[in-house]
CSV table of C-alpha atoms and ligand atoms in Angstrom, one decimal:
chain,number,residue,atom,x,y,z
A,1,MET,CA,117.7,36.3,92.6
A,2,ASP,CA,119.2,38.8,95.0
A,3,TYR,CA,118.1,39.2,98.4
A,4,PHE,CA,119.0,41.7,101.3
A,5,VAL,CA,120.2,40.7,104.8
A,6,ILE,CA,119.6,43.2,107.2
A,7,ARG,CA,120.4,43.5,111.1
A,8,GLY,CA,118.4,46.1,112.6
A,9,GLY,CA,118.2,48.2,115.8
A,10,LYS,CA,120.9,50.7,114.9
A,11,PRO,CA,119.9,54.5,114.8
A,12,LEU,CA,120.9,55.8,111.3
A,13,GLN,CA,123.1,58.9,111.4
A,14,GLY,CA,124.5,60.7,108.3
A,15,ARG,CA,124.0,62.4,105.0
A,16,VAL,CA,122.7,60.9,101.8
A,17,ALA,CA,122.6,62.3,98.2
A,18,ILE,CA,119.0,62.1,96.5
A,19,SER,CA,119.3,60.9,92.8
A,20,GLY,CA,117.0,62.2,89.9
A,21,ALA,CA,113.4,61.3,90.1
A,22,LYS,CA,112.6,58.0,88.3
A,23,ASN,CA,108.9,59.1,87.7
A,24,ALA,CA,110.4,62.3,85.8
A,25,ALA,CA,112.9,60.7,83.9
A,26,LEU,CA,110.7,58.0,82.3
A,27,PRO,CA,108.4,60.4,80.7
A,28,ILE,CA,111.3,62.7,79.6
A,29,LEU,CA,113.0,59.7,78.1
A,30,ALA,CA,109.8,58.9,76.1
A,31,ALA,CA,109.4,62.4,75.0
A,32,SER,CA,113.0,62.2,73.2
A,33,LEU,CA,110.7,60.4,70.5
A,34,LEU,CA,108.9,63.7,69.7
A,35,THR,CA,112.1,65.4,67.7
A,36,SER,CA,114.6,64.2,65.2
A,37,GLU,CA,117.4,66.4,67.0
A,38,THR,CA,119.4,65.2,69.9
A,39,LEU,CA,118.6,65.9,73.3
A,40,ARG,CA,121.0,66.0,76.6
A,41,VAL,CA,119.7,64.8,79.9
A,42,SER,CA,121.4,65.4,83.2
A,43,ASN,CA,120.7,63.6,86.5
A,44,VAL,CA,119.1,60.7,85.0
A,45,PRO,CA,119.1,58.0,87.8
A,46,HIS,CA,120.9,54.5,87.3
A,47,LEU,CA,117.7,52.4,87.5
A,48,ASN,CA,116.4,49.3,86.1
A,49,ASP,CA,113.3,50.8,84.9
A,50,VAL,CA,115.4,53.6,83.3
A,51,THR,CA,117.4,50.9,81.7
A,52,THR,CA,114.3,49.3,80.4
A,53,MET,CA,113.1,52.3,79.1
A,54,ILE,CA,116.2,53.0,77.2
A,55,GLU,CA,116.2,49.5,76.0
A,56,LEU,CA,112.5,49.9,74.7
A,57,LEU,CA,113.6,53.3,72.9
A,58,GLY,CA,116.5,51.4,71.5
A,59,ALA,CA,114.1,48.6,69.9
A,60,LEU,CA,112.2,51.6,68.2
A,61,GLY,CA,115.7,52.9,66.7
A,62,VAL,CA,116.4,55.6,69.2
A,63,GLU,CA,120.2,56.1,69.9
A,64,ALA,CA,121.4,56.6,73.4
A,65,ALA,CA,124.7,57.2,75.0
A,66,VAL,CA,126.2,58.6,78.2
A,67,ASP,CA,129.0,61.3,77.4
A,68,GLU,CA,132.1,61.6,79.5
A,69,SER,CA,130.4,64.1,81.7
A,70,GLY,CA,127.8,61.5,82.5
A,71,VAL,CA,124.9,63.3,80.3
A,72,LEU,CA,122.5,60.8,78.5
A,73,CYS,CA,122.4,62.0,74.8
A,74,ILE,CA,119.5,60.6,73.1
A,75,SER,CA,118.5,60.9,69.5
A,76,ALA,CA,115.2,59.7,67.7
A,77,GLU,CA,116.2,60.9,64.3
A,78,HIS,CA,116.4,57.2,62.6
A,79,LEU,CA,113.6,55.2,63.8
A,80,ASN,CA,112.8,51.9,62.4
A,81,SER,CA,109.8,50.6,64.3
A,82,ARG,CA,106.6,52.2,65.7
A,83,ARG,CA,106.1,49.0,67.8
A,84,ALA,CA,107.2,48.7,71.6
A,85,PRO,CA,107.5,44.9,72.1
A,86,TYR,CA,105.7,42.7,74.9
A,87,GLU,CA,108.9,41.5,76.0
A,88,LEU,CA,109.9,44.9,77.3
A,89,VAL,CA,106.3,46.4,77.9
A,90,LYS,CA,105.7,43.3,80.4
A,91,THR,CA,108.4,44.7,82.9
A,92,MET,CA,107.4,48.1,82.7
A,93,ARG,CA,104.1,49.6,82.7
A,94,ALA,CA,105.6,53.0,81.8
A,95,SER,CA,106.5,51.8,78.3
A,96,ILE,CA,102.8,53.1,77.6
A,97,LEU,CA,104.4,56.5,77.6
A,98,VAL,CA,105.8,55.8,74.1
A,99,MET,CA,102.3,55.8,72.7
A,100,GLY,CA,101.6,59.7,72.7
A,101,PRO,CA,105.0,60.7,71.1
A,102,LEU,CA,105.1,58.1,68.2
A,103,LEU,CA,101.3,58.9,67.6
A,104,ALA,CA,102.1,62.4,67.5
A,105,ARG,CA,105.3,62.5,65.4
A,106,PHE,CA,104.6,59.5,63.1
A,107,GLY,CA,100.7,58.8,63.1
A,108,ARG,CA,101.0,55.5,64.3
A,109,ALA,CA,102.0,53.4,67.6
A,110,GLU,CA,101.7,50.0,68.6
A,111,VAL,CA,102.2,49.1,72.2
A,112,SER,CA,101.6,45.8,73.8
A,113,PHE,CA,98.8,46.1,76.4
A,114,PRO,CA,100.5,46.6,79.6
A,115,GLY,CA,99.3,44.1,82.3
A,116,GLY,CA,98.5,44.9,85.6
A,117,CYS,CA,100.8,44.6,88.4
A,118,ALA,CA,100.9,43.6,92.0
A,119,ILE,CA,99.3,46.9,93.2
A,120,GLY,CA,96.4,46.6,90.8
A,121,SER,CA,94.9,46.5,87.5
A,122,ARG,CA,96.2,49.6,86.3
A,123,PRO,CA,94.2,50.1,83.2
A,124,VAL,CA,95.1,52.7,80.3
A,125,ASP,CA,91.6,53.3,79.4
A,126,LEU,CA,91.8,57.3,79.9
A,127,HIS,CA,94.9,57.3,77.6
A,128,LEU,CA,93.3,55.8,74.9
A,129,LYS,CA,89.9,57.9,75.3
A,130,GLY,CA,92.2,61.0,75.3
A,131,PHE,CA,94.1,59.7,72.0
A,132,GLU,CA,90.6,59.2,70.3
A,133,ALA,CA,89.3,62.8,71.6
A,134,MET,CA,92.6,63.8,69.3
A,135,GLY,CA,91.3,62.3,66.3
A,136,ALA,CA,93.3,58.8,66.6
A,137,GLN,CA,91.8,55.4,65.6
A,138,ILE,CA,92.4,52.8,68.4
A,139,ASP,CA,92.2,48.9,67.6
A,140,VAL,CA,93.5,46.2,69.8
A,141,ARG,CA,95.0,43.2,67.8
A,142,ASP,CA,97.1,40.1,69.3
A,143,GLY,CA,97.5,41.9,72.7
A,144,TYR,CA,98.7,45.1,71.1
A,145,ILE,CA,97.4,48.4,71.4
A,146,VAL,CA,97.3,50.0,67.6
A,147,ALA,CA,96.8,53.7,67.4
A,148,THR,CA,96.7,55.3,64.2
A,149,THR,CA,96.0,59.0,62.7
A,150,GLU,CA,95.5,59.4,59.0
A,151,ASP,CA,95.9,63.3,59.1
A,152,GLY,CA,97.5,63.9,62.3
A,153,LEU,CA,96.4,64.6,65.6
A,154,ARG,CA,94.0,67.6,66.3
A,155,GLY,CA,93.7,69.6,69.4
A,156,CYS,CA,90.7,69.1,71.7
A,157,ASP,CA,89.4,69.9,74.7
A,158,PHE,CA,89.5,66.8,77.1
A,159,THR,CA,88.6,66.2,80.9
A,160,PHE,CA,90.0,63.0,82.5
A,161,GLU,CA,87.5,61.0,84.6
A,162,THR,CA,89.9,60.5,87.2
A,163,VAL,CA,93.5,62.1,87.8
A,164,THR,CA,96.1,59.9,86.0
A,165,VAL,CA,99.8,60.8,86.2
A,166,GLY,CA,100.8,58.5,83.0
A,167,GLY,CA,97.4,59.6,81.2
A,168,THR,CA,98.3,63.4,81.5
A,169,GLU,CA,101.9,62.8,80.4
A,170,ASN,CA,100.8,60.6,77.2
A,171,LEU,CA,98.1,63.4,76.1
A,172,LEU,CA,100.5,66.2,77.0
A,173,MET,CA,103.4,64.9,74.9
A,174,ALA,CA,100.7,64.0,72.1
A,175,ALA,CA,99.2,67.5,72.3
A,176,ALA,CA,102.6,69.0,71.9
A,177,LEU,CA,102.6,68.1,68.0
A,178,ALA,CA,99.0,68.3,67.6
A,179,ASP,CA,97.3,70.5,65.2
A,180,GLY,CA,95.6,73.5,67.3
A,181,GLU,CA,95.1,74.1,71.0
A,182,THR,CA,94.4,71.1,73.4
A,183,ILE,CA,93.0,71.8,76.9
A,184,LEU,CA,93.5,69.1,79.4
A,185,ARG,CA,91.2,69.3,82.5
A,186,ASN,CA,91.3,67.6,85.7
A,187,VAL,CA,95.3,66.7,85.2
A,188,ALA,CA,97.4,65.2,87.7
A,189,ARG,CA,99.5,67.7,89.0
A,190,GLU,CA,102.6,65.9,90.6
A,191,PRO,CA,106.0,67.5,90.4
A,192,GLU,CA,107.0,65.3,87.8
A,193,ILE,CA,104.2,66.3,85.7
A,194,THR,CA,105.9,69.9,85.9
A,195,ASP,CA,109.1,68.5,85.2
A,196,LEU,CA,107.9,67.4,82.0
A,197,VAL,CA,106.3,70.4,81.1
A,198,LYS,CA,109.4,72.2,81.4
A,199,PHE,CA,111.5,69.8,79.6
A,200,LEU,CA,108.9,70.0,76.5
A,201,ARG,CA,109.0,73.8,76.6
A,202,SER,CA,112.7,73.7,76.3
A,203,MET,CA,112.2,71.5,73.3
A,204,GLY,CA,109.9,74.5,72.0
A,205,ALA,CA,106.3,73.3,73.0
A,206,VAL,CA,104.1,75.8,73.9
A,207,ILE,CA,102.2,75.0,77.2
A,208,SER,CA,100.5,76.8,80.1
A,209,GLY,CA,98.8,76.0,83.4
A,210,ASP,CA,101.8,74.1,85.0
A,211,ASP,CA,101.0,73.1,88.7
A,212,SER,CA,97.1,73.7,88.0
A,213,ASP,CA,94.5,71.2,87.3
A,214,THR,CA,94.1,72.3,83.7
A,215,LEU,CA,96.9,72.4,80.9
A,216,THR,CA,96.5,74.3,77.6
A,217,ILE,CA,98.8,73.3,74.9
A,218,GLN,CA,99.4,75.1,71.5
A,219,GLY,CA,100.4,72.4,69.2
A,220,VAL,CA,103.6,73.2,67.0
A,221,SER,CA,104.9,71.4,64.0
A,222,THR,CA,108.6,70.4,65.2
A,223,LEU,CA,110.3,70.2,68.6
A,224,HIS,CA,114.0,70.8,68.7
A,225,SER,CA,117.2,69.8,70.7
A,226,CYS,CA,117.6,71.1,74.3
A,227,GLN,CA,119.7,70.4,77.3
A,228,TYR,CA,117.7,69.5,80.7
A,229,THR,CA,118.2,68.1,84.1
A,230,VAL,CA,116.0,66.0,85.9
A,231,MET,CA,114.4,67.0,89.1
A,232,PRO,CA,115.3,65.3,92.3
A,233,ASP,CA,113.5,62.1,93.4
A,234,ARG,CA,111.0,63.3,95.9
A,235,ILE,CA,110.2,59.9,97.1
A,236,GLU,CA,113.4,58.6,97.3
A,237,ALA,CA,114.1,61.3,99.8
A,238,GLY,CA,111.1,60.9,101.7
A,239,THR,CA,111.9,57.1,102.2
A,240,TYR,CA,115.5,58.0,103.7
A,241,LEU,CA,113.7,60.6,105.9
A,242,VAL,CA,111.4,57.9,107.3
A,243,ALA,CA,114.3,55.5,107.8
A,244,ALA,CA,116.0,57.9,110.2
A,245,ALA,CA,112.8,58.5,111.9
A,246,ALA,CA,112.0,54.8,112.2
A,247,THR,CA,115.3,54.0,113.5
A,248,ARG,CA,115.1,57.1,115.9
A,249,GLY,CA,118.1,58.6,114.2
A,250,CYS,CA,119.4,61.7,112.0
A,251,ILE,CA,119.5,61.8,108.3
A,252,THR,CA,120.2,64.9,106.2
A,253,VAL,CA,119.3,64.4,102.3
A,254,ASP,CA,121.2,66.4,100.1
A,255,GLY,CA,119.9,67.7,96.7
A,256,ALA,CA,116.3,67.4,97.6
A,257,ASP,CA,113.4,69.8,97.0
A,258,ALA,CA,111.5,70.4,100.2
A,259,GLU,CA,108.6,72.0,98.2
A,260,HIS,CA,107.9,68.7,96.6
A,261,LEU,CA,107.5,67.0,100.0
A,262,GLY,CA,104.9,69.4,101.8
A,263,LEU,CA,102.7,66.8,103.3
A,264,VAL,CA,105.3,64.2,103.8
A,265,LEU,CA,107.2,66.6,106.1
A,266,ASP,CA,104.2,67.4,107.8
A,267,LYS,CA,103.4,64.1,108.8
A,268,LEU,CA,107.1,63.4,109.9
A,269,ARG,CA,106.8,66.6,112.2
A,270,GLU,CA,103.4,65.2,113.5
A,271,ALA,CA,105.2,62.0,114.3
A,272,GLY,CA,107.5,63.9,116.5
A,273,VAL,CA,110.6,64.1,114.0
A,274,ASP,CA,112.4,67.4,114.1
A,275,VAL,CA,112.7,68.3,110.4
A,276,GLN,CA,114.9,71.0,109.3
A,277,VAL,CA,115.0,72.4,105.7
A,278,GLU,CA,117.9,74.5,104.5
A,279,GLY,CA,118.3,74.8,100.7
A,280,THR,CA,118.1,71.7,99.0
A,281,CYS,CA,119.2,69.5,102.3
A,282,ILE,CA,116.5,68.3,104.4
A,283,LYS,CA,117.3,66.6,107.9
A,284,ALA,CA,115.2,64.6,109.7
A,285,ASP,CA,116.3,63.9,113.4
A,286,MET,CA,114.2,61.7,115.6
A,287,ARG,CA,116.6,62.6,118.5
A,288,GLY,CA,116.5,58.9,119.8
A,289,LYS,CA,112.8,59.3,120.9
A,290,ARG,CA,109.9,56.8,119.8
A,291,PRO,CA,107.9,58.5,117.0
A,292,ARG,CA,104.1,59.0,117.5
A,293,ALA,CA,101.4,57.1,115.6
A,294,VAL,CA,100.2,59.1,112.4
A,295,ASN,CA,97.2,58.6,110.3
A,296,ILE,CA,97.6,58.7,106.5
A,297,THR,CA,95.1,59.0,103.3
A,298,THR,CA,96.5,59.0,100.1
A,299,ALA,CA,95.4,61.5,97.5
A,300,PRO,CA,96.6,62.9,94.3
A,301,TYR,CA,99.2,65.7,94.4
A,302,PRO,CA,99.3,67.8,96.5
A,303,GLY,CA,97.8,65.2,98.6
A,304,PHE,CA,99.6,62.7,100.7
A,305,PRO,CA,101.5,60.4,97.9
A,306,THR,CA,100.5,56.9,97.6
A,307,ASP,CA,104.3,56.3,96.9
A,308,MET,CA,105.2,57.0,100.5
A,309,GLN,CA,102.1,55.0,101.9
A,310,ALA,CA,104.1,51.8,102.8
A,311,GLN,CA,106.9,53.7,104.4
A,312,PHE,CA,104.9,55.3,106.8
A,313,THR,CA,103.3,52.1,107.5
A,314,ALA,CA,106.5,50.7,108.4
A,315,LEU,CA,107.1,53.8,110.7
A,316,ASN,CA,103.9,53.3,112.2
A,317,LEU,CA,104.8,49.6,113.5
A,318,PHE,CA,107.1,51.2,115.9
A,319,ALA,CA,105.0,54.4,116.9
A,320,ASP,CA,103.6,55.2,120.1
A,321,GLY,CA,99.8,54.7,119.4
A,322,VAL,CA,97.1,53.3,116.9
A,323,ALA,CA,97.2,54.7,113.3
A,324,ARG,CA,95.0,54.1,110.4
A,325,ILE,CA,96.6,54.4,106.6
A,326,THR,CA,94.1,54.4,104.0
A,327,GLU,CA,95.1,53.8,100.5
A,328,THR,CA,92.6,55.4,97.7
A,329,ILE,CA,94.7,55.4,94.6
A,330,PHE,CA,95.4,51.7,94.1
A,331,GLU,CA,93.1,48.8,94.8
A,332,ASN,CA,95.7,46.4,96.1
A,333,ARG,CA,98.7,48.4,97.7
A,334,LEU,CA,98.8,47.1,101.1
A,335,ILE,CA,100.4,43.6,100.5
A,336,HIS,CA,103.4,44.6,102.6
A,337,ALA,CA,101.2,44.6,105.5
A,338,GLN,CA,100.9,40.4,105.5
A,339,GLU,CA,104.8,40.6,105.1
A,340,MET,CA,105.0,42.9,108.2
A,341,SER,CA,102.8,40.6,110.2
A,342,ARG,CA,105.5,38.0,109.9
A,343,MET,CA,107.6,40.3,111.9
A,344,GLY,CA,105.3,40.1,114.6
A,345,ALA,CA,103.9,43.6,113.9
A,346,ASN,CA,100.4,44.4,115.3
A,347,ILE,CA,98.7,45.1,111.8
A,348,ALA,CA,95.3,44.5,110.5
A,349,ILE,CA,94.0,45.1,106.9
A,350,ASP,CA,90.4,46.6,107.1
A,351,GLY,CA,89.3,47.1,103.4
A,352,HIS,CA,91.4,49.7,101.8
A,353,SER,CA,93.1,50.7,105.2
A,354,VAL,CA,95.4,49.1,107.4
A,355,ILE,CA,95.1,49.6,111.3
A,356,ILE,CA,98.6,49.5,113.1
A,357,GLN,CA,99.1,49.1,117.0
A,358,GLY,CA,102.7,50.4,117.2
A,359,GLN,CA,105.1,48.1,119.4
A,360,GLU,CA,108.2,49.3,121.2
A,361,GLU,CA,110.0,46.3,119.7
A,362,VAL,CA,109.3,44.4,116.2
A,363,ARG,CA,111.5,41.3,115.5
A,364,GLY,CA,113.3,40.8,112.3
A,365,ALA,CA,111.9,37.8,109.9
A,366,PRO,CA,112.4,36.5,106.4
A,367,VAL,CA,109.7,38.5,104.3
A,368,MET,CA,109.2,38.9,100.4
A,369,ALA,CA,109.0,42.1,98.4
A,370,SER,CA,106.1,42.3,96.1
A,371,ASP,CA,106.3,45.8,94.6
A,372,LEU,CA,108.8,48.9,94.4
A,373,ARG,CA,107.6,50.8,97.6
A,374,ALA,CA,106.6,47.8,99.5
A,375,SER,CA,110.3,46.4,99.3
A,376,ALA,CA,111.5,50.1,100.5
A,377,SER,CA,108.9,49.7,103.7
A,378,LEU,CA,110.1,46.2,104.5
A,379,VAL,CA,113.8,47.6,104.2
A,380,ILE,CA,112.8,50.1,106.6
A,381,ALA,CA,110.9,47.9,109.1
A,382,GLY,CA,114.2,45.5,109.0
A,383,LEU,CA,116.3,48.6,109.9
A,384,ALA,CA,114.4,49.7,112.7
A,385,ALA,CA,113.5,45.9,113.7
A,386,GLN,CA,115.6,43.6,116.3
A,387,GLY,CA,117.5,40.8,114.9
A,388,GLU,CA,117.7,39.7,111.4
A,389,THR,CA,115.6,40.4,108.3
A,390,ARG,CA,115.9,38.7,104.9
A,391,VAL,CA,114.0,40.5,102.1
A,392,ASP,CA,113.7,38.6,99.3
A,393,ARG,CA,112.7,39.6,95.4
A,394,ILE,CA,114.7,42.6,95.7
A,395,TYR,CA,114.8,43.0,92.1
A,396,HIS,CA,111.7,45.4,92.7
A,397,ILE,CA,113.8,47.8,94.6
A,398,ASP,CA,116.6,48.0,92.0
A,399,ARG,CA,113.8,49.6,89.8
A,400,GLY,CA,113.4,52.5,91.7
A,401,TYR,CA,116.1,53.1,94.2
A,402,GLU,CA,119.9,53.6,93.0
A,403,ARG,CA,122.2,52.0,94.9
A,404,ILE,CA,120.1,51.6,98.0
A,405,GLU,CA,122.1,49.4,100.2
A,406,GLU,CA,125.6,51.5,99.5
A,407,LYS,CA,123.3,54.6,100.3
A,408,LEU,CA,122.0,52.9,103.7
A,409,GLN,CA,125.6,51.4,104.6
A,410,SER,CA,127.1,55.1,104.4
A,411,VAL,CA,124.8,56.2,107.2
A,412,GLY,CA,125.3,53.1,109.4
A,413,ALA,CA,122.7,50.4,108.4
A,414,ASP,CA,124.1,46.9,108.7
A,415,ILE,CA,122.7,45.6,105.1
A,416,VAL,CA,124.3,43.5,102.6
A,417,ARG,CA,123.2,42.1,99.3
A,418,LYS,CA,123.5,38.6,98.8
A,419,MET,CA,123.3,36.5,95.3
A,420,ARG,CA,121.2,33.4,95.7
B,501,EPZ,C1,102.1,56.8,88.3
B,501,EPZ,O1,101.9,55.6,87.8
B,501,EPZ,C2,103.6,56.6,89.0
B,501,EPZ,N1,104.5,55.8,87.9
B,501,EPZ,C3,103.4,55.9,90.0
B,501,EPZ,O2,104.6,55.5,90.8
B,501,EPZ,C4,102.5,56.4,91.0
B,501,EPZ,O3,102.1,55.5,92.3
B,501,EPZ,C5,101.2,56.9,90.4
B,501,EPZ,O4,101.6,57.6,89.0
B,501,EPZ,C6,100.4,57.5,91.2
B,501,EPZ,O5,101.0,58.6,91.7
B,501,EPZ,C7,105.3,56.8,87.2
B,501,EPZ,O6,105.1,57.9,87.1
B,501,EPZ,C8,106.1,55.8,86.1
B,501,EPZ,P1,98.0,56.6,87.6
B,501,EPZ,P2,100.6,55.6,86.8
B,501,EPZ,O7,97.6,56.8,86.0
B,501,EPZ,O8,100.6,56.6,85.7
B,501,EPZ,C9,93.6,54.5,87.6
B,501,EPZ,C10,106.4,54.4,91.8
B,501,EPZ,O9,106.3,53.6,92.8
B,501,EPZ,N2,93.8,54.7,86.0
B,501,EPZ,O10,98.0,58.1,88.0
B,501,EPZ,O11,100.5,54.5,86.5
B,501,EPZ,C11,94.9,53.5,87.9
B,501,EPZ,O12,94.3,52.4,87.9
B,501,EPZ,C12,105.1,54.0,90.9
B,501,EPZ,O13,107.3,54.9,91.7
B,501,EPZ,C13,92.6,54.2,85.0
B,501,EPZ,O14,91.7,53.9,85.7
B,501,EPZ,O15,99.5,55.9,88.0
B,501,EPZ,C14,95.1,54.0,89.2
B,501,EPZ,O16,94.1,53.6,90.2
B,501,EPZ,C15,104.0,53.0,91.5
B,501,EPZ,N3,92.8,54.8,83.8
B,501,EPZ,C16,94.7,55.5,89.3
B,501,EPZ,O17,94.0,55.9,88.2
B,501,EPZ,C17,93.8,55.0,83.1
B,501,EPZ,O18,93.8,55.1,82.0
B,501,EPZ,C18,96.2,56.4,89.4
B,501,EPZ,O19,97.0,56.0,88.5
B,501,EPZ,C19,94.8,55.5,84.1
B,501,EPZ,C20,94.8,55.3,85.6
């Protein structure tokens, strides 16, 4: 397994180009199942999770190829299966997103029950409740969820008990081809949901309510081809901005959307970072100063994103003051705290929170990644720490960050990937 060797203590300086958003690209790729016509999708990031989704779609019979201009052309005209196999689903939970489109277009979907993962049990009960409300029959056989509908999905008025990004996306895609009107209430409002809404609309779907907590969909009989460009990755952008702050440097991210990073930029400013926005460029300049401690409580969008929690934990290790960071979305997303303790950080877990007493100096150490954003936080900690940090199991980070060591090297980081 690959690992990173990082020699920290150097302020990062320079510019980083932001890639397409993983969490928008994955549902958009799944939505290709909704039509027999070819779709052309640009700005799809080169990530392991995207490769896994394309493999999964390929197992269903979808054809995908990148043309000479780098556009992903994808066609679900000739499908030969309705079954998402365990071997692929177990590696990526977002595989569940093929269920809605398969059920809506073909009346049948078989998806291996997605297991939990390091950050929590991550059930899909709300996805299934929504499909049942649309008239689907749900059975679980041999570890597979089998969803069927005899006479097609019908529109319904469905309220999510808790806000779920994937649940919102799955039901939104199913409703696009359902018979009649569907109202989805208490939906997730993440920008990636709005990107999916825009993509479906460009395929001919009739949807209103984007950016609100209620989506209304008028089902149509067929959807058609379209060309679409995936939104920039707000979490990748936020990660590099935090890395600038933690190393007391200055990074400008290019091709980002500051509107998607409201609270993240507010928290960086609260930590004493000089944040400037100019079009799609966001500059974070720590001016060589020590950051101030900032408290964080995660919440569904537009609240503070859970996917930026670990990165701000890393920032607080070096900050002036005491910080409390509370995770409210996932039940086990504080694993990185134990790894940071190995670096001599003064960090303690208190229920669903971590309490951090910032220190002027933290020493590098061998640490192990446990999930995607925890990996990023350990890289940030290593970049800001004195001495050498080795980050093991970086296959986690390759799932969600395109060429991260190259992008970091381009802003002065001493980081190399080693093959064991
Ligand atoms: C999406 O995961 C993202 N993944 C996650 O990003 C992100 O952290 C999460 O949304 C929250 O913003 C993708 O978009 C591919 P949820 P998802 O359904 O859809 C509970 C990353 O690092 N829940 O919004 O799986 C669930 O257990 C990843 O890029 C149910 O109880 O998240 C969790 O506690 C990590 N029943 C909460 O809701 C359900 O049926 C939020 O989960 C569904 C969810």
